[in-house]
PDB file of N, CA and C in Angstrom:
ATOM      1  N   UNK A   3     228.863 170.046  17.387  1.00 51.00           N
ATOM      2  CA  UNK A   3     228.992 169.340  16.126  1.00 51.00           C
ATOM      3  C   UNK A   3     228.892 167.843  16.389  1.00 51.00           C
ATOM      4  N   UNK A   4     228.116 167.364  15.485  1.00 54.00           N
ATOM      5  CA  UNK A   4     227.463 165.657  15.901  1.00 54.00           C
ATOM      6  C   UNK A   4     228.538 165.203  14.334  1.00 54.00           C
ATOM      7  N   UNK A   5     230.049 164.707  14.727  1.00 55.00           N
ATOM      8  CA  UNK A   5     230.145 163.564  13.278  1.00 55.00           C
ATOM      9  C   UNK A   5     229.711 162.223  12.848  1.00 55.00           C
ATOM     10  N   UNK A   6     229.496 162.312  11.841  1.00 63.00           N
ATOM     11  CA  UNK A   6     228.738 161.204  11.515  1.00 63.00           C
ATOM     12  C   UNK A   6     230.322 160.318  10.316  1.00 63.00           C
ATOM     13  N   UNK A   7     230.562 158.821  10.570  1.00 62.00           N
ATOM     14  CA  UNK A   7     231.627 158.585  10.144  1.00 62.00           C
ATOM     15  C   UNK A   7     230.659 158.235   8.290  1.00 62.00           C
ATOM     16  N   UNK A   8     231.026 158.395   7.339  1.00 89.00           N
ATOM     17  CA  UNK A   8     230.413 157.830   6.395  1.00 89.00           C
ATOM     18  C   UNK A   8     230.930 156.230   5.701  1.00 89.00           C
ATOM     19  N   UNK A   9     232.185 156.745   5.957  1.00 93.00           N
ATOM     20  CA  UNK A   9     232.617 154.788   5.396  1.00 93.00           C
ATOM     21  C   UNK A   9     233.596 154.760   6.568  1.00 93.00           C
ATOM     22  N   UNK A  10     233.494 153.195   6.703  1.00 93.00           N
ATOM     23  CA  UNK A  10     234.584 152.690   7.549  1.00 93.00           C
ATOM     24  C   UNK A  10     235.070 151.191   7.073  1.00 93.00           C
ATOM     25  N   UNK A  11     236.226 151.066   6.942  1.00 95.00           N
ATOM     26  CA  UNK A  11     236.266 149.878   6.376  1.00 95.00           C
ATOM     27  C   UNK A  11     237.638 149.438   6.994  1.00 95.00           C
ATOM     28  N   UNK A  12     237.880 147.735   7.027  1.00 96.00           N
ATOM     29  CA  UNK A  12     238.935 147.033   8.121  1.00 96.00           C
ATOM     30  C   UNK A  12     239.339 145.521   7.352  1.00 96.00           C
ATOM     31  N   UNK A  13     240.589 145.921   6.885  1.00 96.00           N
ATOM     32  CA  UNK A  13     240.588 144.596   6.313  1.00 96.00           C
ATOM     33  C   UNK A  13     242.276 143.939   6.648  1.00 96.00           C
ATOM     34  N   UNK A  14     242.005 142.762   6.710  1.00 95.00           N
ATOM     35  CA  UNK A  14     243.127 141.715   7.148  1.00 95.00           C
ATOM     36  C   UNK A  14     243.496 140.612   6.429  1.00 95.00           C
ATOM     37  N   UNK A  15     245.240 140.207   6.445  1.00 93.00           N
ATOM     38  CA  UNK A  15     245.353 139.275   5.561  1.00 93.00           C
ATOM     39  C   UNK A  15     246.591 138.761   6.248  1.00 93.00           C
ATOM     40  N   UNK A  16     247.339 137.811   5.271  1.00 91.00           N
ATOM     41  CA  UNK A  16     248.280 136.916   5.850  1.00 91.00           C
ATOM     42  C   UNK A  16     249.692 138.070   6.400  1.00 91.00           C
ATOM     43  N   UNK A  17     250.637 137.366   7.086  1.00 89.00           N
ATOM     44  CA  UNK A  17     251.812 138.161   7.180  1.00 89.00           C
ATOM     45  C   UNK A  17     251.168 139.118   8.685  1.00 89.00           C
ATOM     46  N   UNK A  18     250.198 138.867   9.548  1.00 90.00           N
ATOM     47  CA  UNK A  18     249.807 140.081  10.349  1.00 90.00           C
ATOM     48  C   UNK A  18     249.593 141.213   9.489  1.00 90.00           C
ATOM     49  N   UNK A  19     248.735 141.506   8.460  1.00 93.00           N
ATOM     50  CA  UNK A  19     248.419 143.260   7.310  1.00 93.00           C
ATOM     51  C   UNK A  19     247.092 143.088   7.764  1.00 93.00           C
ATOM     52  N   UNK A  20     247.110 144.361   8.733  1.00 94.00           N
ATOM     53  CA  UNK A  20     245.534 144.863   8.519  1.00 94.00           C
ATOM     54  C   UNK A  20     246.005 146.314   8.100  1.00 94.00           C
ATOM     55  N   UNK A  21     244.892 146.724   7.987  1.00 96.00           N
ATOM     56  CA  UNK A  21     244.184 148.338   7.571  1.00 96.00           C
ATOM     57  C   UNK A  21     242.893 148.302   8.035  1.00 96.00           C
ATOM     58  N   UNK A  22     242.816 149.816   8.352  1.00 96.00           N
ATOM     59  CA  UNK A  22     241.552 150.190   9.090  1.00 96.00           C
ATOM     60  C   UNK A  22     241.427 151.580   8.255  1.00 96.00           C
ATOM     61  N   UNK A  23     240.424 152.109   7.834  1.00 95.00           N
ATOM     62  CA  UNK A  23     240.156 153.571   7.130  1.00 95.00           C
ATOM     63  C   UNK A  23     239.026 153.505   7.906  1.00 95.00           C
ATOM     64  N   UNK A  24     238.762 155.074   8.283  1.00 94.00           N
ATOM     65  CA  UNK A  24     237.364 156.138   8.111  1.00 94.00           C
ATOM     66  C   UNK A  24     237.816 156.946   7.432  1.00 94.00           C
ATOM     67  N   UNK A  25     236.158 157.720   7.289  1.00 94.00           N
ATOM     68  CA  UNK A  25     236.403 158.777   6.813  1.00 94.00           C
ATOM     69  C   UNK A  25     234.715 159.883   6.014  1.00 94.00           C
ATOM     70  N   UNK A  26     234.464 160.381   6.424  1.00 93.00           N
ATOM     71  CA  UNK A  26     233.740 161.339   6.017  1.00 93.00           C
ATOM     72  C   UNK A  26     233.595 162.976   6.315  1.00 93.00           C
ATOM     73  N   UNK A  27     232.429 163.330   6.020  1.00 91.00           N
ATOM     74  CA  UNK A  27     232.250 164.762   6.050  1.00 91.00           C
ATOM     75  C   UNK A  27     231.035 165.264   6.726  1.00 91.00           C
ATOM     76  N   UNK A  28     231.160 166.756   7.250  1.00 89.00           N
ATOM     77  CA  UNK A  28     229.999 167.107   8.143  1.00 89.00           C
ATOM     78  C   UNK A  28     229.838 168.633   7.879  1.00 89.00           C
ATOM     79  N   UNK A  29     228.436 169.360   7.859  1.00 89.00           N
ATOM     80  CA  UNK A  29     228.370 170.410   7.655  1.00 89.00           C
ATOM     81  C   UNK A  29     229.062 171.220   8.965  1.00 89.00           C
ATOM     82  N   UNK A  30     230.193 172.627   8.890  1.00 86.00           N
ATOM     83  CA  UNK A  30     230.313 172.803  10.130  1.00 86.00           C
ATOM     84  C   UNK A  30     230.947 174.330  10.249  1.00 86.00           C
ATOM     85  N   UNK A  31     230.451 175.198  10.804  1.00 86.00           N
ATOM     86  CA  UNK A  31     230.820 176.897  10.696  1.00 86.00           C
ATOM     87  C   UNK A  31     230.228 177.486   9.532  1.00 86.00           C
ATOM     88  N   UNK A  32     229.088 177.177   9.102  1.00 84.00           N
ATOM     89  CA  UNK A  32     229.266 177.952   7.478  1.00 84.00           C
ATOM     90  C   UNK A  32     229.525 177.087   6.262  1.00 84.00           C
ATOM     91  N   UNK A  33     230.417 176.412   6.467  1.00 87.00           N
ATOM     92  CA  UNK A  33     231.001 175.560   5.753  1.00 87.00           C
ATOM     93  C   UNK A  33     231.178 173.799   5.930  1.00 87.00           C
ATOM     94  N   UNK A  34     231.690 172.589   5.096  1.00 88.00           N
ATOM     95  CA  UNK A  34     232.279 171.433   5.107  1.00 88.00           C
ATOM     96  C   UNK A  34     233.726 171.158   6.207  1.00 88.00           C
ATOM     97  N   UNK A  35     233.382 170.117   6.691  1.00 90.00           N
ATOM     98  CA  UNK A  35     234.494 169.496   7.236  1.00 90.00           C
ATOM     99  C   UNK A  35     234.525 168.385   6.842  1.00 90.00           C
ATOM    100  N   UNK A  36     236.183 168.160   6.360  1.00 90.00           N
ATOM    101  CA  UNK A  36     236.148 166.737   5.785  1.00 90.00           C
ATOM    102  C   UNK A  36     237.445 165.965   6.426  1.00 90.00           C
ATOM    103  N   UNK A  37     237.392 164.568   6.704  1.00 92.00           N
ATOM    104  CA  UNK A  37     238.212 164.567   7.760  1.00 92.00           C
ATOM    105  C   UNK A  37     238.425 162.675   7.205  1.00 92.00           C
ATOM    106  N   UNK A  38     239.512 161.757   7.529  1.00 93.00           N
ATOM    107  CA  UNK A  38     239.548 160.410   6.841  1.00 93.00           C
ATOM    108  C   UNK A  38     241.066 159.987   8.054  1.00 93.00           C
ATOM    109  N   UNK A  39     241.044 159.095   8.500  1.00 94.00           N
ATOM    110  CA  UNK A  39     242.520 158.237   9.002  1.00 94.00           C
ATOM    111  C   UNK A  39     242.391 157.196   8.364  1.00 94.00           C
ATOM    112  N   UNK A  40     243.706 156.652   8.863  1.00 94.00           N
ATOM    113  CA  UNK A  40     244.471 155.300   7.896  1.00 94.00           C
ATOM    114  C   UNK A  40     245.189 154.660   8.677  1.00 94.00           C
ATOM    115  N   UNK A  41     245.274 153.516   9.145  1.00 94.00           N
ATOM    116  CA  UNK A  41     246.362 152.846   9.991  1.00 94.00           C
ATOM    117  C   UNK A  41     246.543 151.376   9.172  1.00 94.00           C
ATOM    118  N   UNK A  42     248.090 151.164   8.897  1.00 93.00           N
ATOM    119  CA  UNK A  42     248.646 149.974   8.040  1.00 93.00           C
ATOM    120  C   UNK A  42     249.294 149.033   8.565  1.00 93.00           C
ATOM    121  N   UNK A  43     249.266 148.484   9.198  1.00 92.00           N
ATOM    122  CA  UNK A  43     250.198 147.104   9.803  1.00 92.00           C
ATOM    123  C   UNK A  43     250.987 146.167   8.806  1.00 92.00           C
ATOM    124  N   UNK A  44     251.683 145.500   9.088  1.00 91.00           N
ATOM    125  CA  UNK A  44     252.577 144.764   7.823  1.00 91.00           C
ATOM    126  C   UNK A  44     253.819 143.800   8.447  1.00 91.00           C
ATOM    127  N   UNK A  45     253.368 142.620   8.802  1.00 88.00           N
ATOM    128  CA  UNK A  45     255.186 141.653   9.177  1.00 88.00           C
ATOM    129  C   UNK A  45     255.426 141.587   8.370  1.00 88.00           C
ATOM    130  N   UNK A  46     255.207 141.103   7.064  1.00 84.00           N
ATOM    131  CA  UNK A  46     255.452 140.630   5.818  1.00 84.00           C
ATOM    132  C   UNK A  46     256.382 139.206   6.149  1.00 84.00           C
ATOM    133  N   UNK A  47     257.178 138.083   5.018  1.00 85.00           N
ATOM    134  CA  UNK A  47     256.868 137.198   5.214  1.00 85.00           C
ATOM    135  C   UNK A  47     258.247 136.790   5.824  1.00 85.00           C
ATOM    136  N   UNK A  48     258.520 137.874   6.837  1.00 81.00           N
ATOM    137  CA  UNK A  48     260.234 137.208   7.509  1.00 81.00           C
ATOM    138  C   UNK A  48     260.301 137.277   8.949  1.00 81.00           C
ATOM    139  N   UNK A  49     261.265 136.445   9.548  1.00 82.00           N
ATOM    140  CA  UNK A  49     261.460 136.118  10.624  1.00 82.00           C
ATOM    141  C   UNK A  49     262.720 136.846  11.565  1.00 82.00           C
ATOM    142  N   UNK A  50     262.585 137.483  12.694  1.00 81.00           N
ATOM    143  CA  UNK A  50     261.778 138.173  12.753  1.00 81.00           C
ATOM    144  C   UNK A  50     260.947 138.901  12.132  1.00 81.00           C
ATOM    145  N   UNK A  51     259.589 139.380  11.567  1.00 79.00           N
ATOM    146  CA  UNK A  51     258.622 140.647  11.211  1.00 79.00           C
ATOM    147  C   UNK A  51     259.367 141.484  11.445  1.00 79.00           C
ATOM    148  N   UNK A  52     258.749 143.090   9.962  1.00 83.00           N
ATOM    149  CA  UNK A  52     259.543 144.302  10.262  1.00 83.00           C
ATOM    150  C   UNK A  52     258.661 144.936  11.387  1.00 83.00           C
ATOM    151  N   UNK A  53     257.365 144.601  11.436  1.00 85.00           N
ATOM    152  CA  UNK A  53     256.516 145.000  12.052  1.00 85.00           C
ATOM    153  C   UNK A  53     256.478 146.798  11.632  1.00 85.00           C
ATOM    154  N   UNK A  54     256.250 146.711  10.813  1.00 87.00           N
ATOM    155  CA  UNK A  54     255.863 147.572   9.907  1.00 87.00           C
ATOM    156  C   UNK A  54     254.449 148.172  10.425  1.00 87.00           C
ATOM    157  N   UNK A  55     254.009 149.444  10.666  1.00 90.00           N
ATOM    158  CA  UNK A  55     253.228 150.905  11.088  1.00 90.00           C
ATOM    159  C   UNK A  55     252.837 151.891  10.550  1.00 90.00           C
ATOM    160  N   UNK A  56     251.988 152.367  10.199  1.00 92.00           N
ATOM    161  CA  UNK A  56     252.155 153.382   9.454  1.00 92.00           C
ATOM    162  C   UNK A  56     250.211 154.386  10.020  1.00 92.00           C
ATOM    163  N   UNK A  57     250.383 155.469  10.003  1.00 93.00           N
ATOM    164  CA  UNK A  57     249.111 156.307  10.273  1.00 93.00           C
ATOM    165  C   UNK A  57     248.960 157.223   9.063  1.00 93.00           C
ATOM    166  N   UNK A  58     247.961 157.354   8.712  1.00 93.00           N
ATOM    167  CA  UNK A  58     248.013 158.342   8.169  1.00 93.00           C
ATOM    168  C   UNK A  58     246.541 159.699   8.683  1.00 93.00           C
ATOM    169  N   UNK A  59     246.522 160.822   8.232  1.00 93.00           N
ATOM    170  CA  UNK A  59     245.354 161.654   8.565  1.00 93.00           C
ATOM    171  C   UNK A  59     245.257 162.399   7.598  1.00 93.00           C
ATOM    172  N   UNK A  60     243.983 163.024   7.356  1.00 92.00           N
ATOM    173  CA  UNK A  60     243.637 164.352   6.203  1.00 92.00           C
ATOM    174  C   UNK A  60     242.546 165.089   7.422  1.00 92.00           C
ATOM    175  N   UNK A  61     242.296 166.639   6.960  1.00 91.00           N
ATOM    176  CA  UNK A  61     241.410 167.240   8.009  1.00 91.00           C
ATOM    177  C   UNK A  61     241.552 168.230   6.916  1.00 91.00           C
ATOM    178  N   UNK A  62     240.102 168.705   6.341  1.00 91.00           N
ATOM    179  CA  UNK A  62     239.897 169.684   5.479  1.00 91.00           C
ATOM    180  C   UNK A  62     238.818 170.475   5.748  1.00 91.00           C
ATOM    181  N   UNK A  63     238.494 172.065   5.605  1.00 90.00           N
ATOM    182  CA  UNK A  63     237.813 172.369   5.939  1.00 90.00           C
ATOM    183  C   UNK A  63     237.751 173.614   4.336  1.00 90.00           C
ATOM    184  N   UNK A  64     236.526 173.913   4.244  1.00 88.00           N
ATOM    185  CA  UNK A  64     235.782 174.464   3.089  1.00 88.00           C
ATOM    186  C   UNK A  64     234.846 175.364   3.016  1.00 88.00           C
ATOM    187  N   UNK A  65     234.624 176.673   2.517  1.00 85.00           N
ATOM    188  CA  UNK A  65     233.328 177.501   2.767  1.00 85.00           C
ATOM    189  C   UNK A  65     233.121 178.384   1.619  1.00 85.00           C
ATOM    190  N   UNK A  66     232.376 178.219   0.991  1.00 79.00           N
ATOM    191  CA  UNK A  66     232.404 179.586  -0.088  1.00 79.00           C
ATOM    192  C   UNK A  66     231.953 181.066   0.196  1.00 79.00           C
ATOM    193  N   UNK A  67     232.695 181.730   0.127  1.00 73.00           N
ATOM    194  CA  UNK A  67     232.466 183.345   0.271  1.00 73.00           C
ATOM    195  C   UNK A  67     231.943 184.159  -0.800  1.00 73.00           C
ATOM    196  N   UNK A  68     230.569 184.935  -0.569  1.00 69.00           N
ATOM    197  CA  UNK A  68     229.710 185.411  -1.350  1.00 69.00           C
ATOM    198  C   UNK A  68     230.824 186.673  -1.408  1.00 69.00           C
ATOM    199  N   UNK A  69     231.119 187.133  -2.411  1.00 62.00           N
ATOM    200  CA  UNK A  69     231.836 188.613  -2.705  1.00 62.00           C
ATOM    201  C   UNK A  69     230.590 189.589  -3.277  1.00 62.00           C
ATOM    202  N   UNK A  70     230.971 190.962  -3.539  1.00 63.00           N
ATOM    203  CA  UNK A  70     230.386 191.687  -4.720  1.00 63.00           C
ATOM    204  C   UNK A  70     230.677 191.331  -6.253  1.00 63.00           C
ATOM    205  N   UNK A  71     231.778 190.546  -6.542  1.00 61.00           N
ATOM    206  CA  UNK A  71     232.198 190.456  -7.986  1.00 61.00           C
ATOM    207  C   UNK A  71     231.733 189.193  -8.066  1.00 61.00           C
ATOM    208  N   UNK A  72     231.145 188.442  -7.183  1.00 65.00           N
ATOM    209  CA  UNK A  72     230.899 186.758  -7.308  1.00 65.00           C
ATOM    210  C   UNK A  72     231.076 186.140  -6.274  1.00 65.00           C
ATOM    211  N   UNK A  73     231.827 184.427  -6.049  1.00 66.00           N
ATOM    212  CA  UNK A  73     232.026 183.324  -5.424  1.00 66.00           C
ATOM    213  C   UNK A  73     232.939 183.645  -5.057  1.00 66.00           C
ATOM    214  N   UNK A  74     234.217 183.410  -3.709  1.00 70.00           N
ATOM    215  CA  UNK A  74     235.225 182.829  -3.969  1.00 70.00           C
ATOM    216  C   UNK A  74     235.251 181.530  -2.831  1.00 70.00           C
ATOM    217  N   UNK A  75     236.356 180.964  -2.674  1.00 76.00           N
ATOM    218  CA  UNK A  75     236.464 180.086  -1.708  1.00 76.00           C
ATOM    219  C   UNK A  75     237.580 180.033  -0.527  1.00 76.00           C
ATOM    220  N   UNK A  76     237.228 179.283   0.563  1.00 76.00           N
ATOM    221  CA  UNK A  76     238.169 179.220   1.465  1.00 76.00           C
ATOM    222  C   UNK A  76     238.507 178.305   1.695  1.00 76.00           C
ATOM    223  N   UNK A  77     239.708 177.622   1.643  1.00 81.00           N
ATOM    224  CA  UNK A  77     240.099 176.050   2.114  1.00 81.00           C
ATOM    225  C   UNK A  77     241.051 176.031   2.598  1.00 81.00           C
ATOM    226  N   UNK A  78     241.448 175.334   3.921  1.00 82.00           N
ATOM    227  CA  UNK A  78     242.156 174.713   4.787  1.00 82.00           C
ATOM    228  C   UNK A  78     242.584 173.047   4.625  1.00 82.00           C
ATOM    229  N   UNK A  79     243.653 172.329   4.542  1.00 84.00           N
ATOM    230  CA  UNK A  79     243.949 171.368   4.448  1.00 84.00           C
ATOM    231  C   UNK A  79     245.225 170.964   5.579  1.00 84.00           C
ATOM    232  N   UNK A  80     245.025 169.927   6.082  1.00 85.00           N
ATOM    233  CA  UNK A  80     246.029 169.213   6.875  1.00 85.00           C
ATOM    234  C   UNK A  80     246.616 167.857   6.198  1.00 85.00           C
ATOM    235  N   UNK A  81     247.825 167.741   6.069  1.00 85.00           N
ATOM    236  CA  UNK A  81     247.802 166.203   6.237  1.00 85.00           C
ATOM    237  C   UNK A  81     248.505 165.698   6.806  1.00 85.00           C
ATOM    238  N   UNK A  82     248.973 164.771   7.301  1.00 87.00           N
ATOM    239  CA  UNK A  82     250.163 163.989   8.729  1.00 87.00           C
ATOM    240  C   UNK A  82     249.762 162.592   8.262  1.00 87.00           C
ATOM    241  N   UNK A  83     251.481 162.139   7.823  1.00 84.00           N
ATOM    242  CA  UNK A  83     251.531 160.770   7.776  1.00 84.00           C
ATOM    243  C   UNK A  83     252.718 160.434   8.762  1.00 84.00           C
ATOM    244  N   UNK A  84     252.733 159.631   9.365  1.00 85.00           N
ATOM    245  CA  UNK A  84     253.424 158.591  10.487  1.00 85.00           C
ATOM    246  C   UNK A  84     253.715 157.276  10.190  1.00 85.00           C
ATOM    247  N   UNK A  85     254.902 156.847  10.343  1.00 85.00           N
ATOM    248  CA  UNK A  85     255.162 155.396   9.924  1.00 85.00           C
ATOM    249  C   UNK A  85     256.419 154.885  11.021  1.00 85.00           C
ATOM    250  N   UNK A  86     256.536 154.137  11.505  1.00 76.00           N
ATOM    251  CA  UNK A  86     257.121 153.500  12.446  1.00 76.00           C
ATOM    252  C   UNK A  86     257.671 152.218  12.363  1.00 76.00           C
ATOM    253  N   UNK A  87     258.693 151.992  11.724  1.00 67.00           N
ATOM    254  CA  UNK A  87     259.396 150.734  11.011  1.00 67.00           C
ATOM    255  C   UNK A  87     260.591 150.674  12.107  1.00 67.00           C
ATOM    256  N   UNK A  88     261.058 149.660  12.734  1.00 64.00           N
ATOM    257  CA  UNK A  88     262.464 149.270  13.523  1.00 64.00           C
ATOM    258  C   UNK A  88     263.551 149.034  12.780  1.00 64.00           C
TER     259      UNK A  88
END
């Protein structure tokens, strides 16, 4: 399986706040894989910083199943968020 990321985006501002996202999708078994992280940084505006952390993830996977009566579907979902504040 070759992933291909579709968006990626990274943005920064005062206080030490970045964010970083990916995230796209790939044909894979039959079916979609869909997959995105998140990482949040944050001092915000005090002395010491909370130094504030945070991750996040999604991981989805998708396939439609031909029946005799019709369609149905199969879906798998993950999600895991992480945050790390002192």
């Amino acid at each position: 399986m070759h992933c291909r990321i579709n968006i990626f985006k990274f943005t920064g501002g005062s206080f030490d706040y970045y964010r970083g996202l990916f995230a796209g999708s790939q044909k894979f078994a039959g079916g979609n894989l869909l997959f995105a992280g998140e990482t949040v940084h944050n001092d915000g505006p005090w002395r010491p910083g909370n130094n504030y952390l945070k991750f996040n993830g999604v991981l989805r996977y998708s396939q439609k199943v031909l029946a005799e009566s019709g369609q149905s579907g199969l879906n798998l979902l993950f999600i895991k968020t992480v945050c790390y504040e002192p």
